[in-house]
Tab-separated table of C-alpha atoms in Angstrom:
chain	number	residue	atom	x	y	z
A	1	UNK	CA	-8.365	-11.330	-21.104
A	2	UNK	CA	-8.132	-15.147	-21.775
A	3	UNK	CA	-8.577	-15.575	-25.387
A	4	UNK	CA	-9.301	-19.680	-25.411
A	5	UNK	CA	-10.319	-21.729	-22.948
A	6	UNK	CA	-7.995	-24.501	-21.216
A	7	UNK	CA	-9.977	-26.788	-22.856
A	8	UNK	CA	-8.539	-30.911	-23.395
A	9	UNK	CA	-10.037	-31.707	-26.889
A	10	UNK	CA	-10.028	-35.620	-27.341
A	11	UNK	CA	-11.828	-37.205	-30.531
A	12	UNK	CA	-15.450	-39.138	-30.663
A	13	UNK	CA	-15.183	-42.070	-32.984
A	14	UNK	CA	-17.804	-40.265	-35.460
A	15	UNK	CA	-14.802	-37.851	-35.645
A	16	UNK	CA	-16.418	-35.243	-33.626
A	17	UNK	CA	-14.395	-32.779	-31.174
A	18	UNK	CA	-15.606	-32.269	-27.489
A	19	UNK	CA	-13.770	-30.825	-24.610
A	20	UNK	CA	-12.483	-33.304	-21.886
A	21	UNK	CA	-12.837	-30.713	-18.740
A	22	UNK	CA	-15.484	-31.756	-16.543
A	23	UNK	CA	-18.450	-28.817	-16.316
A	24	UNK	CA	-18.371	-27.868	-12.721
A	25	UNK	CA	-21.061	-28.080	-10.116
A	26	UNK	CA	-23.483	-25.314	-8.992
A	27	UNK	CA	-22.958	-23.492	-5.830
A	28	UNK	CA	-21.858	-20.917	-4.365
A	29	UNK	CA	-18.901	-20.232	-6.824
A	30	UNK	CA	-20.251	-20.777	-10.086
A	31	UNK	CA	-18.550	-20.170	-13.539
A	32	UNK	CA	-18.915	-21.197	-17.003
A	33	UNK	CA	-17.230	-24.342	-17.409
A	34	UNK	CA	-13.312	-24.396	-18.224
A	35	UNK	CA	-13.631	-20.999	-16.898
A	36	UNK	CA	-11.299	-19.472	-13.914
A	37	UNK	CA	-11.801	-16.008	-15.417
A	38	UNK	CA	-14.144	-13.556	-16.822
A	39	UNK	CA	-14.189	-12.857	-20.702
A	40	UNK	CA	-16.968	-11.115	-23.262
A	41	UNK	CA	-18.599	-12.810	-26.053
A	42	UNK	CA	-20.925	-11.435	-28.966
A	43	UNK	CA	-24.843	-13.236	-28.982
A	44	UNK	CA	-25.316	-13.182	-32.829
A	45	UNK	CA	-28.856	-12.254	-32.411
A	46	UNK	CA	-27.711	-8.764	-31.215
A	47	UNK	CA	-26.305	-8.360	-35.179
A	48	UNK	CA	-29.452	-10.391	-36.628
A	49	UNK	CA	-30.592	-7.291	-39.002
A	50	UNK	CA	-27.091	-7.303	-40.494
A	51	UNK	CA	-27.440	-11.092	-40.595
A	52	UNK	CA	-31.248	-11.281	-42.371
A	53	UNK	CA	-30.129	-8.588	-44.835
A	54	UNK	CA	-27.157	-10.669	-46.159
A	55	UNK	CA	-24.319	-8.411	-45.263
A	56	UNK	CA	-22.462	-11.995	-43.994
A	57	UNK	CA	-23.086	-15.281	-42.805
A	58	UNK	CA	-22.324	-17.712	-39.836
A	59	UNK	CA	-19.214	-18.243	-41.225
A	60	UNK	CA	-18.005	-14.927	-41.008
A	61	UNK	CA	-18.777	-14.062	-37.192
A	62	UNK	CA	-14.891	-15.211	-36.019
A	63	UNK	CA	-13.818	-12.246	-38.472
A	64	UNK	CA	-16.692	-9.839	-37.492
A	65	UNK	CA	-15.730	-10.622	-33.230
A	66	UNK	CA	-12.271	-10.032	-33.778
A	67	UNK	CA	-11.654	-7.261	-36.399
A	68	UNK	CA	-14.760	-5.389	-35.562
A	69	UNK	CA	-15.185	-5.716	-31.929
A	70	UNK	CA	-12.067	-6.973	-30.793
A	71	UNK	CA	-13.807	-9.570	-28.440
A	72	UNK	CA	-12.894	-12.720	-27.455
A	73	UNK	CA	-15.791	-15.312	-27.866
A	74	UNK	CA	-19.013	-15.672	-29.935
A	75	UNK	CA	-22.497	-17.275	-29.202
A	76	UNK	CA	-24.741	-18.770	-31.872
A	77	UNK	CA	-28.216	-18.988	-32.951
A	78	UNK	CA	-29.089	-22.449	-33.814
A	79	UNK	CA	-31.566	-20.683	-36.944
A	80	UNK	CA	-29.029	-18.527	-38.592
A	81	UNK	CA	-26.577	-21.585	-39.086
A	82	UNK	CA	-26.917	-21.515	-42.821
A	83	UNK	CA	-26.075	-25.683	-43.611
A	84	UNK	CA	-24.481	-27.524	-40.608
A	85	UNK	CA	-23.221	-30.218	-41.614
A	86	UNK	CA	-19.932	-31.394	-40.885
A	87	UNK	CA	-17.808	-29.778	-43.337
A	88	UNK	CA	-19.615	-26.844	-42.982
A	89	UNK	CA	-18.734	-27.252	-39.341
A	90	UNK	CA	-15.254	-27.709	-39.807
A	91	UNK	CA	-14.778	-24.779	-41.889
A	92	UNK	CA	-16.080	-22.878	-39.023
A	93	UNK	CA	-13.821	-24.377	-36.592
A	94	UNK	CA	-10.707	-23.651	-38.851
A	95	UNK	CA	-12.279	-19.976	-38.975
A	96	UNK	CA	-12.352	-19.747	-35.647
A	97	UNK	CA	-8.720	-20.547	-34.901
A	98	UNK	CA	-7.992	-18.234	-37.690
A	99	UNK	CA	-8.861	-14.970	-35.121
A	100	UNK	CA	-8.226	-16.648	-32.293
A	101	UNK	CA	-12.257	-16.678	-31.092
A	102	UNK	CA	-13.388	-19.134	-28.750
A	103	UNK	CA	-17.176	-20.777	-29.815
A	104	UNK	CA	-19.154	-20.673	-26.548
A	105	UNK	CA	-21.988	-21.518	-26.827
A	106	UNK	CA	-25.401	-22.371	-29.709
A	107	UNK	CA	-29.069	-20.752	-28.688
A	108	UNK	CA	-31.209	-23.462	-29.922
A	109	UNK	CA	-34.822	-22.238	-30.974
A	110	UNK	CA	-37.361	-23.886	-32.574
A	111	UNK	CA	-37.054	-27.296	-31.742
A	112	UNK	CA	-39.760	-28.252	-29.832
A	113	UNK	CA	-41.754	-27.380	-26.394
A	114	UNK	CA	-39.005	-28.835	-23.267
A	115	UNK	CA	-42.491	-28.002	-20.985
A	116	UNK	CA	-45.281	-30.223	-21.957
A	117	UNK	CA	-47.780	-32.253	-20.737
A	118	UNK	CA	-47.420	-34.702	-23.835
A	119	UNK	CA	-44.780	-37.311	-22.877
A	120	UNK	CA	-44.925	-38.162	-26.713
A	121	UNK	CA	-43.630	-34.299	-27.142
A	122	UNK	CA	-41.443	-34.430	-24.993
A	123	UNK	CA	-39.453	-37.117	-26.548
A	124	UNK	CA	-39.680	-35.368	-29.935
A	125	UNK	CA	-38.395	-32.225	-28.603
A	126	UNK	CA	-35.098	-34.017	-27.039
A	127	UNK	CA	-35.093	-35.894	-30.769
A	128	UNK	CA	-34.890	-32.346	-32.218
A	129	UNK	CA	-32.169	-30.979	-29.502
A	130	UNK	CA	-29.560	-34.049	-30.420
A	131	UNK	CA	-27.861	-32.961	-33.553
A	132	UNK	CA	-27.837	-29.217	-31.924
A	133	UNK	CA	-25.680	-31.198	-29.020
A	134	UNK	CA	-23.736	-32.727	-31.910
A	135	UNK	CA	-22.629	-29.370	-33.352
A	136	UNK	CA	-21.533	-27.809	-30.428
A	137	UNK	CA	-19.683	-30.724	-29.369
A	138	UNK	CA	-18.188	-30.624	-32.801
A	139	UNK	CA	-17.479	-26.789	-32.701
A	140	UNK	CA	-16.078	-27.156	-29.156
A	141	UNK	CA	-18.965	-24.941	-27.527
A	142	UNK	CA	-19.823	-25.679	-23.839
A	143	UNK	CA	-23.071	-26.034	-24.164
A	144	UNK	CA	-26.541	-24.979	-25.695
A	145	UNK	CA	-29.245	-22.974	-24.229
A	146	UNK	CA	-32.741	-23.542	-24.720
A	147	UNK	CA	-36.436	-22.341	-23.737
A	148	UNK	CA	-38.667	-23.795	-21.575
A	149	UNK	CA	-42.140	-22.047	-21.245
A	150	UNK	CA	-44.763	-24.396	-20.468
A	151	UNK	CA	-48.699	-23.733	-21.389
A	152	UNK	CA	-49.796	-20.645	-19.680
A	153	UNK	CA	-52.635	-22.740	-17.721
A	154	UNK	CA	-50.326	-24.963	-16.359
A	155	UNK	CA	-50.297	-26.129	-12.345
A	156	UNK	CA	-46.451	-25.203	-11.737
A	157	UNK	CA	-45.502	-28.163	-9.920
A	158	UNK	CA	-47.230	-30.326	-13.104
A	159	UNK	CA	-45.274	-28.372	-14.750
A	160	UNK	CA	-41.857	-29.098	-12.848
A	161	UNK	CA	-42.442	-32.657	-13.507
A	162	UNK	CA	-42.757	-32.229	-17.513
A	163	UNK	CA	-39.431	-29.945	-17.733
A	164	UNK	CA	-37.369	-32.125	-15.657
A	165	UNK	CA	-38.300	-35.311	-17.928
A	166	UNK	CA	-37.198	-33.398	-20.861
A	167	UNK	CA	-34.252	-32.365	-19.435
A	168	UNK	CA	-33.458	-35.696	-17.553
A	169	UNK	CA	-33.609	-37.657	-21.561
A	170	UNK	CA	-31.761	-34.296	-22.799
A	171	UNK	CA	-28.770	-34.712	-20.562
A	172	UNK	CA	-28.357	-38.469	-21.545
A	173	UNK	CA	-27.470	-37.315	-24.679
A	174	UNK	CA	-25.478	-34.468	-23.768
A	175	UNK	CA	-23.624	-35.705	-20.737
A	176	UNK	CA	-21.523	-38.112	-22.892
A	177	UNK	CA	-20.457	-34.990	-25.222
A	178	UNK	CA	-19.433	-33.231	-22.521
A	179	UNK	CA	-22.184	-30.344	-23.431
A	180	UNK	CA	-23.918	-28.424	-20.846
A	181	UNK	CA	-28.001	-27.377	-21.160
A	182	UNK	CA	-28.954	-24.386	-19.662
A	183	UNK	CA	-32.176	-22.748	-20.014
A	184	UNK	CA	-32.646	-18.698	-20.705
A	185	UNK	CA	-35.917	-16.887	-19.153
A	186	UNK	CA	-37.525	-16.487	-22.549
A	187	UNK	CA	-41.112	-16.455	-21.387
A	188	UNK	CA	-43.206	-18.927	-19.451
A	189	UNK	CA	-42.402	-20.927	-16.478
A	190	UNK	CA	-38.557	-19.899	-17.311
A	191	UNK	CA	-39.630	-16.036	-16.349
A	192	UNK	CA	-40.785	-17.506	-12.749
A	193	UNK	CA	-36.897	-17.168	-10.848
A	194	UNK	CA	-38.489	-19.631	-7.770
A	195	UNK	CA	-39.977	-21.984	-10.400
A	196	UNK	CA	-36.281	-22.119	-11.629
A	197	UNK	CA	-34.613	-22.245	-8.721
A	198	UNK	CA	-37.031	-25.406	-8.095
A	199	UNK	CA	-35.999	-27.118	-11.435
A	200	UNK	CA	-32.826	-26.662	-11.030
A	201	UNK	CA	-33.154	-28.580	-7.752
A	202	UNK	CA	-35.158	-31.066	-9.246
A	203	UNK	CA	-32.626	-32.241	-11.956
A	204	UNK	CA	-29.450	-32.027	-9.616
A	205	UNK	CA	-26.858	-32.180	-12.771
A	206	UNK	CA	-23.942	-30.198	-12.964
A	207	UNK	CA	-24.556	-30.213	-16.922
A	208	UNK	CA	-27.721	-28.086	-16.063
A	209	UNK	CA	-27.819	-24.836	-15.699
A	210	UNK	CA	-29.337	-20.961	-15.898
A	211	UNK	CA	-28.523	-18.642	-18.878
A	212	UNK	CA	-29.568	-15.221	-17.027
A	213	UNK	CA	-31.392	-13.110	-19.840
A	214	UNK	CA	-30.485	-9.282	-18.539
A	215	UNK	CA	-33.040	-7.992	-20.327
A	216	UNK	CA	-34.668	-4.695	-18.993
A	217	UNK	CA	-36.655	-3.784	-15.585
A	218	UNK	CA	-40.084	-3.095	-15.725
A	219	UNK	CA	-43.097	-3.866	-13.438
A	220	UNK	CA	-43.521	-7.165	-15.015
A	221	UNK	CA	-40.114	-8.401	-14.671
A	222	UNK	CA	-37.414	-7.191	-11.697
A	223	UNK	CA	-34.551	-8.598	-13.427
A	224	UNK	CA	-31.949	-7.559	-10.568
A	225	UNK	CA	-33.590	-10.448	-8.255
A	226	UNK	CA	-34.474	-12.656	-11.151
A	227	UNK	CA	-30.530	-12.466	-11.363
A	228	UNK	CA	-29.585	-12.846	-8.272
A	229	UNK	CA	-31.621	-16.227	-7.639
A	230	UNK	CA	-30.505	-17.826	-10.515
A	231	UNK	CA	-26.579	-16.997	-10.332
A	232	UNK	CA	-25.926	-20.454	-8.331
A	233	UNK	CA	-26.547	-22.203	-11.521
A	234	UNK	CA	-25.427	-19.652	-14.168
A	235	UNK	CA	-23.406	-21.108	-16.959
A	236	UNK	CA	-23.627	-17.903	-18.486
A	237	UNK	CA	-25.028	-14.063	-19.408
A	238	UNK	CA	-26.922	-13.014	-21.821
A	239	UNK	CA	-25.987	-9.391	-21.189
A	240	UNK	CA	-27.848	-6.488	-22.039
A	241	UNK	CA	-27.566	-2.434	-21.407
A	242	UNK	CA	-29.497	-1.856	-18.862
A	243	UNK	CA	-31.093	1.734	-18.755
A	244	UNK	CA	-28.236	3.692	-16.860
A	245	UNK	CA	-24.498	2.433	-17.018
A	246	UNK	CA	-25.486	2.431	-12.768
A	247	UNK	CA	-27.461	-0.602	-13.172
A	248	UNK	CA	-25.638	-2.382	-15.430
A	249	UNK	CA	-22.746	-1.847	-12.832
A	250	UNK	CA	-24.765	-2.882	-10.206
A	251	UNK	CA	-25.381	-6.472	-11.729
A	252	UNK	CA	-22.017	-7.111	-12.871
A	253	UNK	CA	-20.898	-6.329	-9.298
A	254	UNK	CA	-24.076	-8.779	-8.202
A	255	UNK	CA	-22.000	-11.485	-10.612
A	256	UNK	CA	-18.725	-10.995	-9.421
A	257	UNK	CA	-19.663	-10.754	-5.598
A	258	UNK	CA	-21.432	-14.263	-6.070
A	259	UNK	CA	-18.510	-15.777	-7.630
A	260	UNK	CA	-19.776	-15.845	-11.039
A	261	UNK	CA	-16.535	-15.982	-13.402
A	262	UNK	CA	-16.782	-16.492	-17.119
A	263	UNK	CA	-18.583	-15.613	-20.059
A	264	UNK	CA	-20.753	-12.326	-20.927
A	265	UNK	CA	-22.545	-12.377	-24.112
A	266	UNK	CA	-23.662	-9.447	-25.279
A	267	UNK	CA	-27.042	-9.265	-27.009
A	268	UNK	CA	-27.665	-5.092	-26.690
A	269	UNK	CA	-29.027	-4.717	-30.455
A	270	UNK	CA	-26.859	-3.960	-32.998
A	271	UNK	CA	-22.848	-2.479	-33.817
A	272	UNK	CA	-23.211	0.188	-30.950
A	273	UNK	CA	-24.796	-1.696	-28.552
A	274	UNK	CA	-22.103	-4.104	-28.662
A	275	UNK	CA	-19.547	-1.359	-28.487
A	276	UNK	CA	-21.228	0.442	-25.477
A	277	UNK	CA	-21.717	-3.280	-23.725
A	278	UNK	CA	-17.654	-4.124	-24.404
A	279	UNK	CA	-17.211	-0.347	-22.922
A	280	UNK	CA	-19.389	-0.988	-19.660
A	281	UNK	CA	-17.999	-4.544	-19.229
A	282	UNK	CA	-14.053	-3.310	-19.440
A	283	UNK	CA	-14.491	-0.875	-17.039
A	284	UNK	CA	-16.180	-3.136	-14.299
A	285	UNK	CA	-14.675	-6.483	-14.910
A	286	UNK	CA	-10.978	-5.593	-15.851
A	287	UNK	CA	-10.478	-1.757	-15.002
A	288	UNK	CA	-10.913	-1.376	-11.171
């Protein structure tokens, strides 16, 4: 397994770092950007309890990937960075090198409806997503992921017009960093895969993408075809252990036969979780 990406790092005159390689288009053949391979990352969340109970801190995740887990990359939650401000930023950086442990990407929460019929809120939400876009150009990540739920009475194609302003003044900001947005179905209009598929359309930038939440199937939400519609623009996985190690085989083939090659976070809750996604993903990405 690749343990860094191929990445071109050039400097931004506030003495930020970004990566220089382009993020690559949706279609057919997607992958994360800089990507020409598969690899496995951690999602913080799925070690949150550890996290809230002050057993370590953002700071110590490159140590916890490597000599824990033994995997490759880590993904960040935008509400357990602890101060990020530059130095802070840099010490996380140097950390990183340290194991070897590539920063993929910061889940950004909290910052602000993307889906909202108040152009006013709009604009404050993009406000809030800037210095998020900062950090992970700083920290090298390729891009953030964010939510986008929308009121629950909304008209859908009302709706469709709100998100893609948001995301339109988002990725002014972003494209010049070189950071990708990609939206995860956390609720909302984001749990709708056609509604996606349509916004995705809509915007037309290859710095905007899907974030596939696995999740689990139920009768509220067939996650197999939710998948399997949003792959084209998947800059990402937020994997997850699905009820039977069949299933979970079943989508990773789903990835892999749509030309999906890059990153698979896992967010399965807590130390085994991770262990038993690492397991799963081994045997059907690398071992056959």
């Amino acid at each position: 397994m690749k343990t860094r990406r191929d990445f071109i790092k050039t400097t931004l005159s506030a003495g930020l770092g970004i990566c220089a390689v382009r993020l690559n288009r949706p279609g057919l053949s997607t992958a994360t950007p800089g990507m020409v391979t598969n690899d496995i990352s951690i999602a913080q969340w799925a070690l949150v309890d550890e996290i809230n109970e002050g057993q370590w801190t953002t700071l110590d995740f490159p140590r916890i990937a490597r000599e824990d887990f033994d995997i490759n990359g880590i993904e960040f939650v935008n509400t357990l960075f602890e101060s990020p401000t530059y130095e802070y930023c840099q010490r996380l950086k140097t950390n990183a090198e340290d194991y070897g442990v590539t920063m993929v990407l910061i889940m950004v929460d909290s910052e602000g409806e993307t889906c909202t019929p108040s152009a006013e809120e709009r604009k404050q939400t993009v406000i809030n997503h800037r210095k998020w876009i900062d950090v992970a150009s700083l920290l090298g990540c390729h891009s953030i992921r964010t939510n986008c739920r929308g009121p629950a009475d909304a008209d859908p194609e009302e709706a469709l017009k709100w998100a893609a302003d948001t995301y339109h003044q988002m990725l002014e900001y972003a494209i010049p960093a070189n950071v990708g947005i990609c939206i995860e179905n956390h609720g909302g209009f984001s749990n709708d895969a056609d509604w996606m598929v349509a916004l995705m359309k809509k915007v037309n930038n290859r710095y905007f993408g899907t974030y596939p939440d696995w999740r689990s199937p139920s009768e509220q939400f067939d996650n197999y075809n939710y998948l399997k519609k949003t792959l084209p623009w998947a800059m990402g996985m937020s994997y997850r252990n699905q009820p039977n190690e069949e299933t979970s085989a079943k989508m990773i083939w789903l990835c892999q036969d749509s030309g999906y090659r890059g990153w698979y976070g896992i967010e399965s809750a807590g130390r085994d979780g991770i262990r038993e996604g690492k397991r799963i993903l081994q045997k059907y990405l690398f071992d056959q």
